[in-house]
Every structure is written in C-alpha cells, then in structure tokens.
Short mmCIF file of C-alpha atoms in Angstrom, two decimals:
data_model
loop_
_atom_site.label_atom_id
_atom_site.label_comp_id
_atom_site.label_asym_id
_atom_site.label_seq_id
_atom_site.Cartn_x
_atom_site.Cartn_y
_atom_site.Cartn_z
CA UNK Q 1 -15.19 -4.61 -20.24
CA UNK Q 2 -17.78 -2.48 -19.87
CA UNK Q 3 -18.85 -2.03 -16.12
CA UNK Q 4 -21.83 -0.39 -14.74
CA UNK Q 5 -21.82 0.53 -11.60
CA UNK Q 6 -24.10 1.58 -8.77
CA UNK Q 7 -23.85 3.96 -5.69
CA UNK Q 8 -26.38 4.06 -3.16
CA UNK Q 9 -25.45 4.67 0.37
CA UNK Q 10 -25.96 8.23 1.57
CA UNK Q 11 -28.10 10.84 -0.47
CA UNK Q 12 -27.41 10.42 -3.98
CA UNK Q 13 -28.46 7.75 -6.29
CA UNK Q 14 -25.72 7.22 -8.70
CA UNK Q 15 -25.16 5.61 -12.06
CA UNK Q 16 -21.80 4.95 -14.26
CA UNK Q 17 -20.91 3.86 -17.25
CA UNK Q 18 -16.99 2.72 -17.21
CA UNK Q 19 -15.12 0.93 -19.83
CA UNK Q 20 -11.69 -0.60 -18.45
CA UNK Q 21 -12.11 1.42 -15.53
CA UNK Q 22 -10.75 4.19 -17.18
CA UNK Q 23 -13.18 5.71 -19.80
CA UNK Q 24 -16.26 7.16 -18.89
CA UNK Q 25 -19.01 6.40 -20.95
CA UNK Q 26 -22.42 7.23 -18.80
CA UNK Q 27 -23.02 8.73 -15.48
CA UNK Q 28 -26.21 9.82 -13.73
CA UNK Q 29 -26.51 11.01 -10.07
CA UNK Q 30 -30.34 11.91 -8.73
CA UNK Q 31 -30.19 13.57 -5.17
CA UNK Q 32 -32.60 13.30 -3.07
CA UNK Q 33 -31.06 16.30 -1.47
CA UNK Q 34 -34.04 18.68 -3.03
CA UNK Q 35 -36.52 16.61 -0.66
CA UNK Q 36 -34.28 16.58 2.21
CA UNK Q 37 -34.11 20.28 1.46
CA UNK Q 38 -37.81 20.02 1.83
CA UNK Q 39 -38.62 18.49 5.61
CA UNK Q 40 -35.48 20.29 6.47
CA UNK Q 41 -32.86 17.07 6.86
CA UNK Q 42 -32.80 13.38 5.96
CA UNK Q 43 -35.57 11.17 6.84
CA UNK Q 44 -34.21 7.84 6.91
CA UNK Q 45 -37.06 5.75 5.60
CA UNK Q 46 -37.68 8.31 3.10
CA UNK Q 47 -33.79 8.21 1.45
CA UNK Q 48 -34.81 4.54 0.88
CA UNK Q 49 -37.54 5.29 -0.73
CA UNK Q 50 -36.07 8.05 -2.86
CA UNK Q 51 -33.39 5.60 -3.88
CA UNK Q 52 -35.83 2.76 -4.90
CA UNK Q 53 -37.63 5.50 -6.80
CA UNK Q 54 -34.52 7.03 -8.00
CA UNK Q 55 -32.31 3.41 -9.64
CA UNK Q 56 -33.86 2.81 -12.27
CA UNK Q 57 -34.25 5.94 -13.95
CA UNK Q 58 -30.80 6.80 -13.10
CA UNK Q 59 -29.91 2.89 -14.90
CA UNK Q 60 -30.99 4.22 -17.95
CA UNK Q 61 -30.39 7.70 -18.04
CA UNK Q 62 -26.74 6.35 -17.86
CA UNK Q 63 -27.18 3.59 -20.32
CA UNK Q 64 -28.75 6.23 -22.38
CA UNK Q 65 -25.84 8.83 -21.95
CA UNK Q 66 -23.33 5.79 -22.93
CA UNK Q 67 -25.31 4.31 -26.05
CA UNK Q 68 -25.60 1.08 -24.86
CA UNK Q 69 -27.87 -1.60 -23.01
CA UNK Q 70 -27.59 -3.54 -20.01
CA UNK Q 71 -27.26 -6.37 -21.89
CA UNK Q 72 -23.50 -4.71 -23.17
CA UNK Q 73 -22.55 -4.81 -19.89
CA UNK Q 74 -20.06 -6.97 -18.65
CA UNK Q 75 -20.08 -6.91 -14.88
CA UNK Q 76 -22.06 -5.41 -12.80
CA UNK Q 77 -20.41 -2.68 -9.34
CA UNK Q 78 -22.08 -1.54 -6.19
CA UNK Q 79 -20.70 0.05 -3.00
CA UNK Q 80 -21.41 -2.41 -0.55
CA UNK Q 81 -20.57 -0.04 2.25
CA UNK Q 82 -20.24 1.62 4.41
CA UNK Q 83 -23.28 4.52 4.62
CA UNK Q 84 -26.94 4.04 5.34
CA UNK Q 85 -27.60 0.38 5.82
CA UNK Q 86 -31.37 1.05 4.16
CA UNK Q 87 -30.15 2.68 1.39
CA UNK Q 88 -27.51 0.49 0.94
CA UNK Q 89 -29.67 -1.87 0.48
CA UNK Q 90 -31.24 -0.61 -2.20
CA UNK Q 91 -27.89 -0.46 -4.30
CA UNK Q 92 -26.50 -3.59 -3.36
CA UNK Q 93 -30.49 -5.51 -3.97
CA UNK Q 94 -30.21 -4.09 -7.62
CA UNK Q 95 -26.87 -5.00 -8.56
CA UNK Q 96 -27.06 -8.88 -7.18
CA UNK Q 97 -30.86 -8.73 -9.39
CA UNK Q 98 -29.07 -7.26 -12.44
CA UNK Q 99 -25.94 -9.73 -12.11
CA UNK Q 100 -28.27 -12.74 -11.45
CA UNK Q 101 -30.91 -11.72 -14.34
CA UNK Q 102 -27.74 -11.42 -17.02
CA UNK Q 103 -25.46 -13.99 -15.67
CA UNK Q 104 -22.60 -11.74 -14.93
CA UNK Q 105 -20.40 -11.52 -12.29
CA UNK Q 106 -21.08 -8.99 -9.26
CA UNK Q 107 -18.57 -6.80 -7.66
CA UNK Q 108 -18.98 -4.77 -4.12
CA UNK Q 109 -16.55 -1.85 -4.01
CA UNK Q 110 -15.59 0.03 -0.48
CA UNK Q 111 -17.47 3.54 -0.97
CA UNK Q 112 -13.78 5.00 -0.27
CA UNK Q 113 -12.16 3.11 -2.59
CA UNK Q 114 -14.07 4.44 -4.75
CA UNK Q 115 -14.07 7.59 -4.15
CA UNK Q 116 -10.16 6.94 -5.09
CA UNK Q 117 -10.54 5.69 -7.99
CA UNK Q 118 -12.23 8.37 -9.42
CA UNK Q 119 -9.10 9.94 -10.15
CA UNK Q 120 -8.67 6.40 -12.63
CA UNK Q 121 -11.18 8.61 -15.01
CA UNK Q 122 -8.71 11.28 -15.17
CA UNK Q 123 -5.61 9.22 -15.82
CA UNK Q 124 -3.73 5.98 -14.91
CA UNK Q 125 -3.39 5.85 -11.77
CA UNK Q 126 0.77 5.30 -10.52
CA UNK Q 127 1.60 3.13 -7.35
CA UNK Q 128 2.71 4.06 -4.54
CA UNK Q 129 0.87 7.34 -3.40
CA UNK Q 130 -0.46 8.78 -0.41
CA UNK Q 131 -4.32 9.14 -0.67
CA UNK Q 132 -6.31 11.55 0.90
CA UNK Q 133 -10.03 10.83 1.12
CA UNK Q 134 -12.32 14.18 2.55
CA UNK Q 135 -16.09 14.50 2.96
CA UNK Q 136 -18.67 14.94 4.62
CA UNK Q 137 -18.71 11.77 6.18
CA UNK Q 138 -15.07 10.04 6.13
CA UNK Q 139 -11.63 12.18 6.53
CA UNK Q 140 -8.80 9.73 6.08
CA UNK Q 141 -5.21 9.19 4.60
CA UNK Q 142 -3.45 6.13 3.59
CA UNK Q 143 -0.49 4.84 1.78
CA UNK Q 144 -1.94 3.63 -1.30
CA UNK Q 145 0.36 0.20 -2.72
CA UNK Q 146 -1.47 -0.46 -5.87
CA UNK Q 147 -5.26 -1.81 -6.51
CA UNK Q 148 -6.95 -3.43 -3.81
CA UNK Q 149 -4.01 -2.67 -1.70
CA UNK Q 150 -4.50 0.25 1.04
CA UNK Q 151 -2.95 0.57 4.05
CA UNK Q 152 -4.89 3.27 6.36
CA UNK Q 153 -2.37 5.27 7.91
CA UNK Q 154 -4.60 8.31 9.92
CA UNK Q 155 -7.96 8.30 10.41
CA UNK Q 156 -10.26 11.23 11.82
CA UNK Q 157 -11.21 10.89 15.57
CA UNK Q 158 -14.25 12.33 15.64
CA UNK Q 159 -15.93 14.98 13.04
CA UNK Q 160 -15.15 13.92 9.34
CA UNK Q 161 -14.11 17.64 7.63
CA UNK Q 162 -17.07 18.32 5.28
CA UNK Q 163 -18.89 17.57 8.64
CA UNK Q 164 -17.57 20.64 10.40
CA UNK Q 165 -17.59 22.50 7.45
CA UNK Q 166 -21.63 22.11 7.02
CA UNK Q 167 -21.25 22.37 11.12
CA UNK Q 168 -19.45 25.81 11.26
CA UNK Q 169 -21.80 26.63 8.55
CA UNK Q 170 -24.45 26.56 10.26
CA UNK Q 171 -23.18 27.86 13.55
CA UNK Q 172 -22.77 30.81 11.45
CA UNK Q 173 -26.14 31.11 10.09
CA UNK Q 174 -24.97 30.18 6.57
CA UNK Q 175 -26.64 27.74 4.59
CA UNK Q 176 -26.70 24.02 3.17
CA UNK Q 177 -25.12 22.50 1.73
CA UNK Q 178 -21.62 24.28 4.43
CA UNK Q 179 -19.05 23.49 2.58
CA UNK Q 180 -19.24 25.43 -0.33
CA UNK Q 181 -21.30 28.38 1.40
CA UNK Q 182 -18.23 28.40 3.24
CA UNK Q 183 -15.41 28.80 0.45
CA UNK Q 184 -18.00 31.81 -1.14
CA UNK Q 185 -17.62 34.00 2.23
CA UNK Q 186 -13.99 32.45 2.68
CA UNK Q 187 -13.40 34.12 -0.77
CA UNK Q 188 -14.54 37.45 0.78
CA UNK Q 189 -12.64 37.52 3.63
CA UNK Q 190 -9.71 37.95 2.29
CA UNK Q 191 -6.92 38.53 5.05
CA UNK Q 192 -8.70 37.53 8.76
CA UNK Q 193 -7.15 38.50 12.29
CA UNK Q 194 -9.09 35.16 13.64
CA UNK Q 195 -7.49 31.48 14.36
CA UNK Q 196 -9.25 28.52 15.16
CA UNK Q 197 -7.44 25.35 16.93
CA UNK Q 198 -5.52 23.20 14.85
CA UNK Q 199 -6.03 20.25 16.84
CA UNK Q 200 -2.99 18.10 18.15
CA UNK Q 201 -3.80 14.86 18.96
CA UNK Q 202 -0.77 13.49 21.27
CA UNK Q 203 -0.93 9.33 19.95
CA UNK Q 204 2.95 9.12 19.09
CA UNK Q 205 1.78 5.08 17.32
CA UNK Q 206 -0.91 7.58 15.04
CA UNK Q 207 0.42 10.16 14.05
CA UNK Q 208 -1.61 11.00 10.93
CA UNK Q 209 -4.76 10.94 13.23
CA UNK Q 210 -7.27 14.12 12.79
CA UNK Q 211 -9.70 16.10 15.23
CA UNK Q 212 -12.08 18.68 14.09
CA UNK Q 213 -14.50 18.30 16.97
CA UNK Q 214 -12.99 21.05 18.71
CA UNK Q 215 -13.26 23.53 15.91
CA UNK Q 216 -16.83 23.70 16.98
CA UNK Q 217 -16.83 24.90 20.25
CA UNK Q 218 -13.95 27.42 19.35
CA UNK Q 219 -16.68 28.77 16.40
CA UNK Q 220 -19.40 29.09 18.55
CA UNK Q 221 -17.14 30.88 21.34
CA UNK Q 222 -15.99 33.16 18.79
CA UNK Q 223 -19.26 33.94 17.11
CA UNK Q 224 -20.60 34.74 19.99
CA UNK Q 225 -18.19 37.59 20.51
CA UNK Q 226 -17.87 38.69 16.53
CA UNK Q 227 -21.55 38.25 15.38
CA UNK Q 228 -20.72 40.23 12.91
CA UNK Q 229 -17.24 39.06 11.65
CA UNK Q 230 -19.14 35.61 10.05
CA UNK Q 231 -17.22 36.12 6.90
CA UNK Q 232 -13.50 36.29 8.64
CA UNK Q 233 -14.95 33.68 11.16
CA UNK Q 234 -15.17 31.47 7.94
CA UNK Q 235 -11.99 32.06 6.39
CA UNK Q 236 -10.11 30.70 9.53
CA UNK Q 237 -12.88 27.81 9.91
CA UNK Q 238 -11.55 26.59 6.58
CA UNK Q 239 -8.02 27.57 6.72
CA UNK Q 240 -7.93 25.55 9.46
CA UNK Q 241 -9.08 22.21 8.30
CA UNK Q 242 -7.25 23.02 5.27
CA UNK Q 243 -4.25 23.27 7.45
CA UNK Q 244 -5.23 20.68 9.19
CA UNK Q 245 -5.03 18.00 6.23
CA UNK Q 246 -2.44 19.94 4.37
CA UNK Q 247 0.43 19.44 7.26
CA UNK Q 248 -1.00 15.77 8.23
CA UNK Q 249 -0.59 14.70 4.32
CA UNK Q 250 2.42 16.83 3.56
CA UNK Q 251 3.77 14.36 6.59
CA UNK Q 252 2.62 11.08 5.50
CA UNK Q 253 3.84 11.61 2.21
CA UNK Q 254 7.61 12.94 3.81
CA UNK Q 255 7.36 10.24 6.11
CA UNK Q 256 6.31 7.52 3.40
CA UNK Q 257 8.90 8.50 0.84
CA UNK Q 258 6.48 9.41 -1.97
CA UNK Q 259 5.92 11.70 -4.18
CA UNK Q 260 2.44 11.58 -5.68
CA UNK Q 261 -1.03 12.49 -3.53
CA UNK Q 262 -4.44 11.48 -4.66
CA UNK Q 263 -6.90 13.34 -3.50
CA UNK Q 264 -10.61 12.07 -3.52
CA UNK Q 265 -14.10 12.88 -1.23
CA UNK Q 266 -16.66 15.84 -1.81
CA UNK Q 267 -14.18 17.81 -0.08
CA UNK Q 268 -11.67 17.55 -2.48
CA UNK Q 269 -13.96 20.25 -4.64
CA UNK Q 270 -12.73 23.13 -2.17
CA UNK Q 271 -10.09 24.95 -4.03
CA UNK Q 272 -8.20 26.93 -1.11
CA UNK Q 273 -7.22 22.69 -0.29
CA UNK Q 274 -6.30 21.85 -3.94
CA UNK Q 275 -3.72 24.98 -3.55
CA UNK Q 276 -2.78 24.62 -1.14
CA UNK Q 277 -2.82 21.06 -0.90
CA UNK Q 278 -0.25 21.64 -4.44
CA UNK Q 279 2.09 24.03 -2.96
CA UNK Q 280 3.42 22.33 1.01
CA UNK Q 281 3.81 18.77 -1.74
CA UNK Q 282 5.46 20.41 -4.40
CA UNK Q 283 7.89 22.06 -1.17
CA UNK Q 284 8.87 18.56 -1.17
CA UNK Q 285 8.61 17.10 -4.82
CA UNK Q 286 5.25 15.81 -4.42
CA UNK Q 287 2.30 16.48 -6.76
CA UNK Q 288 -0.95 16.21 -6.09
CA UNK Q 289 -4.03 14.69 -8.13
CA UNK Q 290 -7.65 15.24 -7.96
CA UNK Q 291 -10.88 13.63 -9.57
CA UNK Q 292 -13.16 16.48 -12.21
CA UNK Q 293 -15.19 18.46 -9.71
CA UNK Q 294 -17.65 16.56 -10.58
CA UNK Q 295 -16.61 13.46 -9.65
CA UNK Q 296 -15.63 14.48 -6.45
CA UNK Q 297 -19.16 13.90 -5.05
CA UNK Q 298 -20.70 9.88 -4.68
CA UNK Q 299 -21.48 9.10 -7.94
CA UNK Q 300 -21.68 5.23 -9.68
CA UNK Q 301 -18.72 5.64 -12.42
CA UNK Q 302 -16.29 5.88 -9.15
CA UNK Q 303 -17.73 2.90 -8.34
CA UNK Q 304 -17.53 1.29 -12.06
CA UNK Q 305 -13.85 2.37 -12.16
CA UNK Q 306 -13.39 0.66 -9.01
CA UNK Q 307 -15.03 -2.50 -9.45
CA UNK Q 308 -12.98 -3.00 -12.33
CA UNK Q 309 -9.75 -3.09 -10.76
CA UNK Q 310 -11.09 -5.69 -8.48
CA UNK Q 311 -12.28 -7.72 -10.91
CA UNK Q 312 -9.04 -7.76 -12.56
CA UNK Q 313 -7.89 -8.76 -9.20
CA UNK Q 314 -10.27 -11.41 -9.50
CA UNK Q 315 -12.85 -10.35 -6.38
CA UNK Q 316 -16.63 -11.21 -6.82
CA UNK Q 317 -19.19 -11.04 -4.21
CA UNK Q 318 -21.72 -13.91 -2.72
CA UNK Q 319 -25.25 -13.33 -3.57
CA UNK Q 320 -25.60 -14.15 -0.16
CA UNK Q 321 -23.72 -11.20 0.70
CA UNK Q 322 -24.70 -7.87 1.98
CA UNK Q 323 -23.96 -4.69 2.57
CA UNK Q 324 -21.06 -3.70 5.23
CA UNK Q 325 -21.83 -1.56 7.68
CA UNK Q 326 -19.27 -0.55 9.64
CA UNK Q 327 -17.33 -1.49 7.25
CA UNK Q 328 -13.04 -0.35 7.61
CA UNK Q 329 -10.81 -0.65 5.02
CA UNK Q 330 -6.84 -1.25 5.19
CA UNK Q 331 -6.79 -1.71 9.39
CA UNK A 18 -17.05 22.19 38.79
CA UNK A 19 -19.59 22.18 41.64
CA UNK A 20 -21.18 19.15 43.33
CA UNK A 21 -24.00 17.95 41.94
CA UNK A 22 -27.46 18.62 42.53
CA UNK A 23 -29.52 15.13 43.03
CA UNK A 24 -32.66 15.49 43.27
CA UNK A 25 -33.64 11.12 43.70
CA UNK A 26 -37.21 11.72 43.90
CA UNK A 27 -38.04 13.24 40.58
CA UNK A 28 -34.83 11.09 39.43
CA UNK A 29 -32.88 14.54 38.19
CA UNK A 30 -29.33 15.37 38.62
CA UNK A 31 -27.74 18.98 37.72
CA UNK A 32 -24.41 19.86 37.82
CA UNK A 33 -22.84 23.09 36.76
CA UNK A 34 -19.52 24.71 35.80
CA UNK A 35 -18.18 21.79 34.51
CA UNK A 36 -14.79 22.19 32.88
CA UNK A 37 -13.68 21.07 29.00
CA UNK A 38 -11.43 18.37 31.38
CA UNK A 39 -14.40 17.63 33.78
CA UNK A 40 -16.36 15.92 30.70
CA UNK A 41 -14.06 13.35 31.57
CA UNK A 42 -15.35 12.89 35.39
CA UNK A 43 -18.59 12.82 33.93
CA UNK A 44 -18.36 9.89 31.63
CA UNK A 45 -16.71 7.78 34.19
CA UNK A 46 -19.99 8.64 36.13
CA UNK A 47 -22.17 7.18 32.90
CA UNK A 48 -19.63 4.11 32.29
CA UNK A 49 -20.03 3.36 35.49
CA UNK A 50 -24.39 4.53 36.03
CA UNK A 51 -25.34 2.59 32.73
CA UNK A 52 -26.65 -0.50 32.79
CA UNK A 53 -27.79 -2.46 29.65
CA UNK A 54 -30.92 -2.60 28.39
CA UNK A 55 -30.27 1.37 28.23
CA UNK A 56 -31.26 4.66 26.10
CA UNK A 57 -29.73 7.88 26.47
CA UNK A 58 -31.10 10.69 24.47
CA UNK A 59 -28.59 13.51 24.46
CA UNK A 60 -29.34 17.11 23.77
CA UNK A 61 -27.35 20.31 23.89
CA UNK A 62 -26.31 22.21 20.74
CA UNK A 63 -23.39 22.34 18.19
CA UNK A 64 -20.04 21.86 20.53
CA UNK A 65 -21.45 21.51 23.44
CA UNK A 66 -19.52 18.23 23.85
CA UNK A 67 -21.88 15.13 23.05
CA UNK A 68 -19.73 13.24 20.54
CA UNK A 69 -16.41 13.47 22.86
CA UNK A 70 -18.72 12.39 25.82
CA UNK A 71 -20.06 9.20 24.00
CA UNK A 72 -16.45 8.25 22.90
CA UNK A 73 -15.76 8.70 26.38
CA UNK A 74 -18.07 6.27 27.82
CA UNK A 75 -17.89 4.00 24.87
CA UNK A 76 -13.93 3.64 25.00
CA UNK A 77 -13.99 2.89 29.06
CA UNK A 78 -16.71 0.11 28.18
CA UNK A 79 -13.98 -1.81 25.63
CA UNK A 80 -15.15 0.03 22.05
CA UNK A 81 -11.40 -0.69 20.63
CA UNK A 82 -12.23 1.12 16.92
CA UNK A 83 -12.45 5.41 17.11
CA UNK A 84 -15.88 6.69 18.21
CA UNK A 85 -15.87 8.67 15.50
CA UNK A 86 -19.58 11.31 14.49
CA UNK A 87 -22.11 9.19 13.43
CA UNK A 88 -23.35 12.55 11.72
CA UNK A 89 -23.58 11.57 8.16
CA UNK A 90 -24.35 7.28 8.65
CA UNK A 91 -26.74 8.62 11.42
CA UNK A 92 -26.09 5.16 13.15
CA UNK A 93 -22.55 3.22 13.58
CA UNK A 94 -24.02 0.21 15.91
CA UNK A 95 -20.40 -1.96 18.21
CA UNK A 96 -20.62 -5.00 18.71
CA UNK A 97 -19.09 -5.82 22.24
CA UNK A 98 -19.12 -9.07 23.66
CA UNK A 99 -22.64 -9.53 23.50
CA UNK A 100 -23.62 -6.20 23.92
CA UNK A 101 -25.27 -4.17 21.19
CA UNK A 102 -24.05 -0.05 21.45
CA UNK A 103 -25.54 2.08 18.96
CA UNK A 104 -24.38 5.52 18.77
CA UNK A 105 -27.25 7.56 17.16
CA UNK A 106 -27.16 10.46 15.40
CA UNK A 107 -30.63 12.89 14.39
CA UNK A 108 -28.69 15.76 13.71
CA UNK A 109 -29.79 15.33 9.92
CA UNK A 110 -32.69 14.10 10.62
CA UNK A 111 -35.89 15.86 10.40
CA UNK A 112 -39.35 13.69 10.85
CA UNK A 113 -39.56 10.68 12.96
CA UNK A 114 -41.37 9.49 10.55
CA UNK A 115 -39.36 6.40 9.15
CA UNK A 116 -37.19 6.08 12.09
CA UNK A 117 -37.71 2.02 11.98
CA UNK A 118 -35.64 1.94 8.85
CA UNK A 119 -32.44 2.72 11.50
CA UNK A 120 -32.65 -0.70 12.62
CA UNK A 121 -32.48 0.70 16.10
CA UNK A 122 -33.23 -1.97 18.63
CA UNK A 123 -36.53 -2.67 20.11
CA UNK A 124 -37.79 -1.19 23.73
CA UNK A 125 -36.10 -3.29 26.37
CA UNK A 126 -34.08 -5.36 23.99
CA UNK A 127 -31.16 -7.20 26.29
CA UNK A 128 -27.99 -6.42 25.56
CA UNK A 129 -28.43 -3.26 24.26
CA UNK A 130 -27.60 0.25 25.11
CA UNK A 131 -28.71 3.26 22.53
CA UNK A 132 -27.09 6.54 23.11
CA UNK A 133 -28.25 9.27 20.96
CA UNK A 134 -27.28 12.72 19.89
CA UNK A 135 -29.50 15.27 19.07
CA UNK A 136 -31.68 12.36 20.44
CA UNK A 137 -35.29 13.71 21.36
CA UNK A 138 -37.96 12.72 19.06
CA UNK A 139 -36.67 8.72 19.92
CA UNK A 140 -38.77 9.57 23.54
CA UNK A 141 -41.17 8.46 21.18
CA UNK A 142 -40.27 5.05 20.86
CA UNK A 143 -38.75 4.39 24.43
CA UNK A 144 -41.14 5.13 26.89
CA UNK A 145 -38.82 4.11 29.04
CA UNK A 146 -35.07 6.23 28.29
CA UNK A 147 -32.20 9.08 30.36
CA UNK A 148 -32.00 12.31 29.13
CA UNK A 149 -28.58 14.10 29.38
CA UNK A 150 -28.72 17.78 28.46
CA UNK A 151 -25.45 20.02 27.85
CA UNK A 152 -25.67 23.65 28.17
CA UNK A 153 -22.32 25.36 28.12
CA UNK A 154 -22.10 29.23 29.13
CA UNK A 155 -20.51 30.89 26.74
CA UNK A 156 -18.92 33.46 29.69
CA UNK A 157 -17.63 31.09 32.21
CA UNK A 158 -16.43 28.54 29.15
CA UNK A 159 -18.00 25.90 31.41
CA UNK A 160 -21.34 23.37 31.31
CA UNK A 161 -23.95 22.87 32.82
CA UNK A 162 -25.56 19.39 32.86
CA UNK A 163 -29.31 18.54 33.40
CA UNK A 164 -29.90 14.46 33.51
CA UNK A 165 -33.04 12.91 34.24
CA UNK A 166 -35.09 10.03 33.36
CA UNK A 167 -38.03 9.35 32.13
CA UNK A 168 -40.33 5.84 32.09
CA UNK A 169 -40.56 3.81 35.29
CA UNK A 170 -37.85 1.43 34.49
CA UNK A 171 -35.50 4.27 33.65
CA UNK A 172 -35.96 5.79 36.84
CA UNK A 173 -35.41 2.79 38.74
CA UNK A 174 -32.28 2.10 37.49
CA UNK A 175 -31.47 6.05 36.88
CA UNK A 176 -31.60 5.50 41.06
CA UNK A 177 -29.54 2.71 41.12
CA UNK A 178 -27.14 4.47 38.69
CA UNK A 179 -26.46 7.53 40.65
CA UNK A 180 -26.08 5.64 43.82
CA UNK A 181 -23.32 3.56 41.62
CA UNK A 182 -21.63 6.17 39.59
CA UNK A 183 -21.98 9.33 41.75
CA UNK A 184 -20.78 7.12 44.81
CA UNK A 185 -17.72 6.23 43.18
CA UNK A 186 -17.08 9.84 42.24
CA UNK A 187 -17.61 10.95 46.33
CA UNK A 188 -15.51 7.56 46.99
CA UNK A 189 -12.74 9.04 44.06
CA UNK A 190 -12.86 12.11 46.00
CA UNK A 191 -13.82 14.34 43.18
CA UNK A 192 -16.76 15.94 42.71
CA UNK A 193 -15.17 19.12 45.12
#
C-alpha cells in the first residue's frame, strides 16, 4: 500500500511517499521560512500562496525520489488540521483533487497524530505507550492505546514548549529559529547559577497539564539584571523547559503503568530533552523512542504513515469535508 | 495597585502598579466592559501578560477549553452561545498585506469580539477599536496599563464600558 501524504498546516510544504506506513520511499519539504525571514515574520496570505507554489514541485520531488508516479499511489493522505486555515486549505484541496482524479481513497489526518507516526518510520509502534508531542505550536501528553486511539492526559495551558524556547531566544537577542540557538548557547554555558521557575499548576483533575508562559516574564527580568549572562540564562531556560516536560511525562508513565514513551514534534530534536527524558524514564523501567531529527519537524512522510493506519481502520475523508481548526485530539 | 486614572473625555484609562494577581482584577473589569461587536488591540513586550489576560477574560465568559497562545496558528476562534470570539496573535506577522486570509470578522460585525495580541496592525482594518497596553516596570515588578478607545463608536462603547466595569470594581471595594 503506497500512500502519498501532504502537510501544509504551517510554514512548510511537505510531501512524502510511504509504503505500508513503515517504509519511507520519498520525502520533500519546501520551507517558506526563508521567504518569511526576508519579511521578518509570517505573511499569512503569502504563506498560502507559497504553499500553492510549492506543492506541485514538492510532490514531483517526492515521487521522483521514490521512483514512482502518481498513478502508483494507492491512496492520498493530508493534514486536515489544526493549523493556519489558509495554509491547510491548500494541502486539503490538492489531496482531494488527486483522490478524485485518480479514484483513490482520501484520508484526513490530525497534525499531532501524524507527528507521532514519524516514529513508525523507525520501527513499528508498540502499544500501549505514552506519547509526548512537543513543537513550536503544541505540547501535549497522551496515552496511546492503539492506532487512532489517543487519550489526552495533559496539555499546555498557555505557550507551547517550542514557543517558550523561541520567545526566550528573542528575549536574549538570539536568532530564529530560537530552539536550536538556545540549545547551542546553553551548551557553551556548562553549569548555570540561575533557576527559572517550573510552573506548578494546582489542578488536581489535570495533573499532567503544563504551563510555560511564566518563563518569559522571569527570563526577561533576569536578563535585565544580568545582560552579559545570556549563555547561562539560555541554559537555565532549556533546563526549566526540559525539567517540566520530563517530570510530567515520567509521572504519567508511572501512573499509567506504561513502559514506552514516543516523543515527537520539532522540539524532540533537542538533545538535552532526549537525554534527560531517557535517563529519568529508565529509572522507572521506561524506554524513550524518537523519530529521526529530519522527521521531527513538519513533513509529508509522517502524514502518509498516519494515513496508512487510519486507512486500515477504514477511515476516509469525505469530499465535502474541509480543514478543521481548532481540532481537538483525544479529548 | 493604585486607583485607575479615568479620563472619560479622552476615552482613556491609566492604571499603575498592577501586580501579577491584579491581572485578575483587570480581567474582571474587561469582562464587564466588553460587549460585542468589539475589537481590542493588546500591546506590550514578551511576558507582560497579554495571553494571560485574554485567557482570564475568555474563561470568565465561558470558554471551556484552554485558551492557549495563538502565536503559531495566528488565530484561535471560539464559538460561544452564538458569539464568535477571535484570539489573534500577530507576533509572527510582518506585513499588513494579506491579513484578509486570516478570515477575521468585518468591522462592527454583530456577535463578534476580536482580541489581538501584537494587534497594532489591525487598527487599519478596524477604525473603531480599543487599545490596551501593558508595560512592565522591572523595578517594582508591577505593570502599568494604558487603555484607550479610538473611533466614534468605540469611544461611546468605552465610556459605557468604563462605567460598567470600573463601577463594578468600586462596588466590590477594589482598586485600592
């Protein structure tokens, strides 16, 4: 079963070709980040227009790499949401057109679930497991019971973890994207005398919820006091974000009596997070799995993979359905 | 927190010395003041409390799901008893061009409220709007609020809103 997957929920246009939800055959990603950098930020209409211009070349490149043609594809999968509406619409429309023209099944996929299925490109997913999705726009902990069966355990109540790193980088005067800049600078600091607060939410009904917005205020305050300590502050910021994610995930792992953690999303490329999570999980007999760093950020292959498992469940997207945003998962 | 300084003629309120907890009071005031259709443009540096304020107001209005930062998606729409609330964040945005693809409501569209962080560019689309600026004072770890109305309709609403919102505050014995 060869599936072509399309991702266009945010800044990147991604197309991937995956066989049986497991084997990567081709993948192409065109980022409008360069274009946005030129303007110093996102231009929403431009983002949609960029997707329109990028989607056919990305598709041709992915098919080329896979050595197949469109007619060899058995189904088409697409990120249905959540994301930027105008951007999602481009991918959804392209996928619908392909499915209609070639009389193939069309599968709509949730963006966060697609991130998790990037792990299926490394090895088959073993259920049940804990799933931790960490990116610039999302931070959530799920109990992953089986294909298409996710139960939300915890969610950020304000900023995403990647957003905390990005905005922290902005406060410290570092470049974009902020996550890698913070990670590099933090490495150069070694130990840090600074401690940033890890938010403790008093919500007994939702013990795994997270909060990162207080970090900005605390970091900005410290940076005003210690303007020459940006490396130590970057270190402290990364430690606070990693500690928060790690502790919540490990608490959930133990309470849910699970032994596997699947990590996903752009921030899963952060080495400190991978290392620390693996250390803490192993203390409780847990093992951490993560996608290849290249598959951690938005891409079409993860959508193709997720599409396969939903197709096996008989899920299809109707021709009258559109993008969904907001689009809750597992609630 | 000091008593807010109200200049009704200029449709402007200045409020100094708000602590983290006083954001709750500000949110209560805003919750009482706002009536659709309304547009509020929030400004202030990173970490000044913009998202926190929007969350408190929307939650008080009955939005059940978490009100998260819309920085990545640019817009988070909420449907609420026939009302449409738009939590907008233009932090990542650089150009005014193409704002229409955000699918925001038309000016004065019935039943809509737009609250926009880093919202200054939207002043060009919505001639009637309120502005709320949060300025942290690092020395005292408090915030200074400057809240004003722009455009004839917004000014009228603002004066009525101030009477309602700040009136309730005085009634509760707050603002001391």
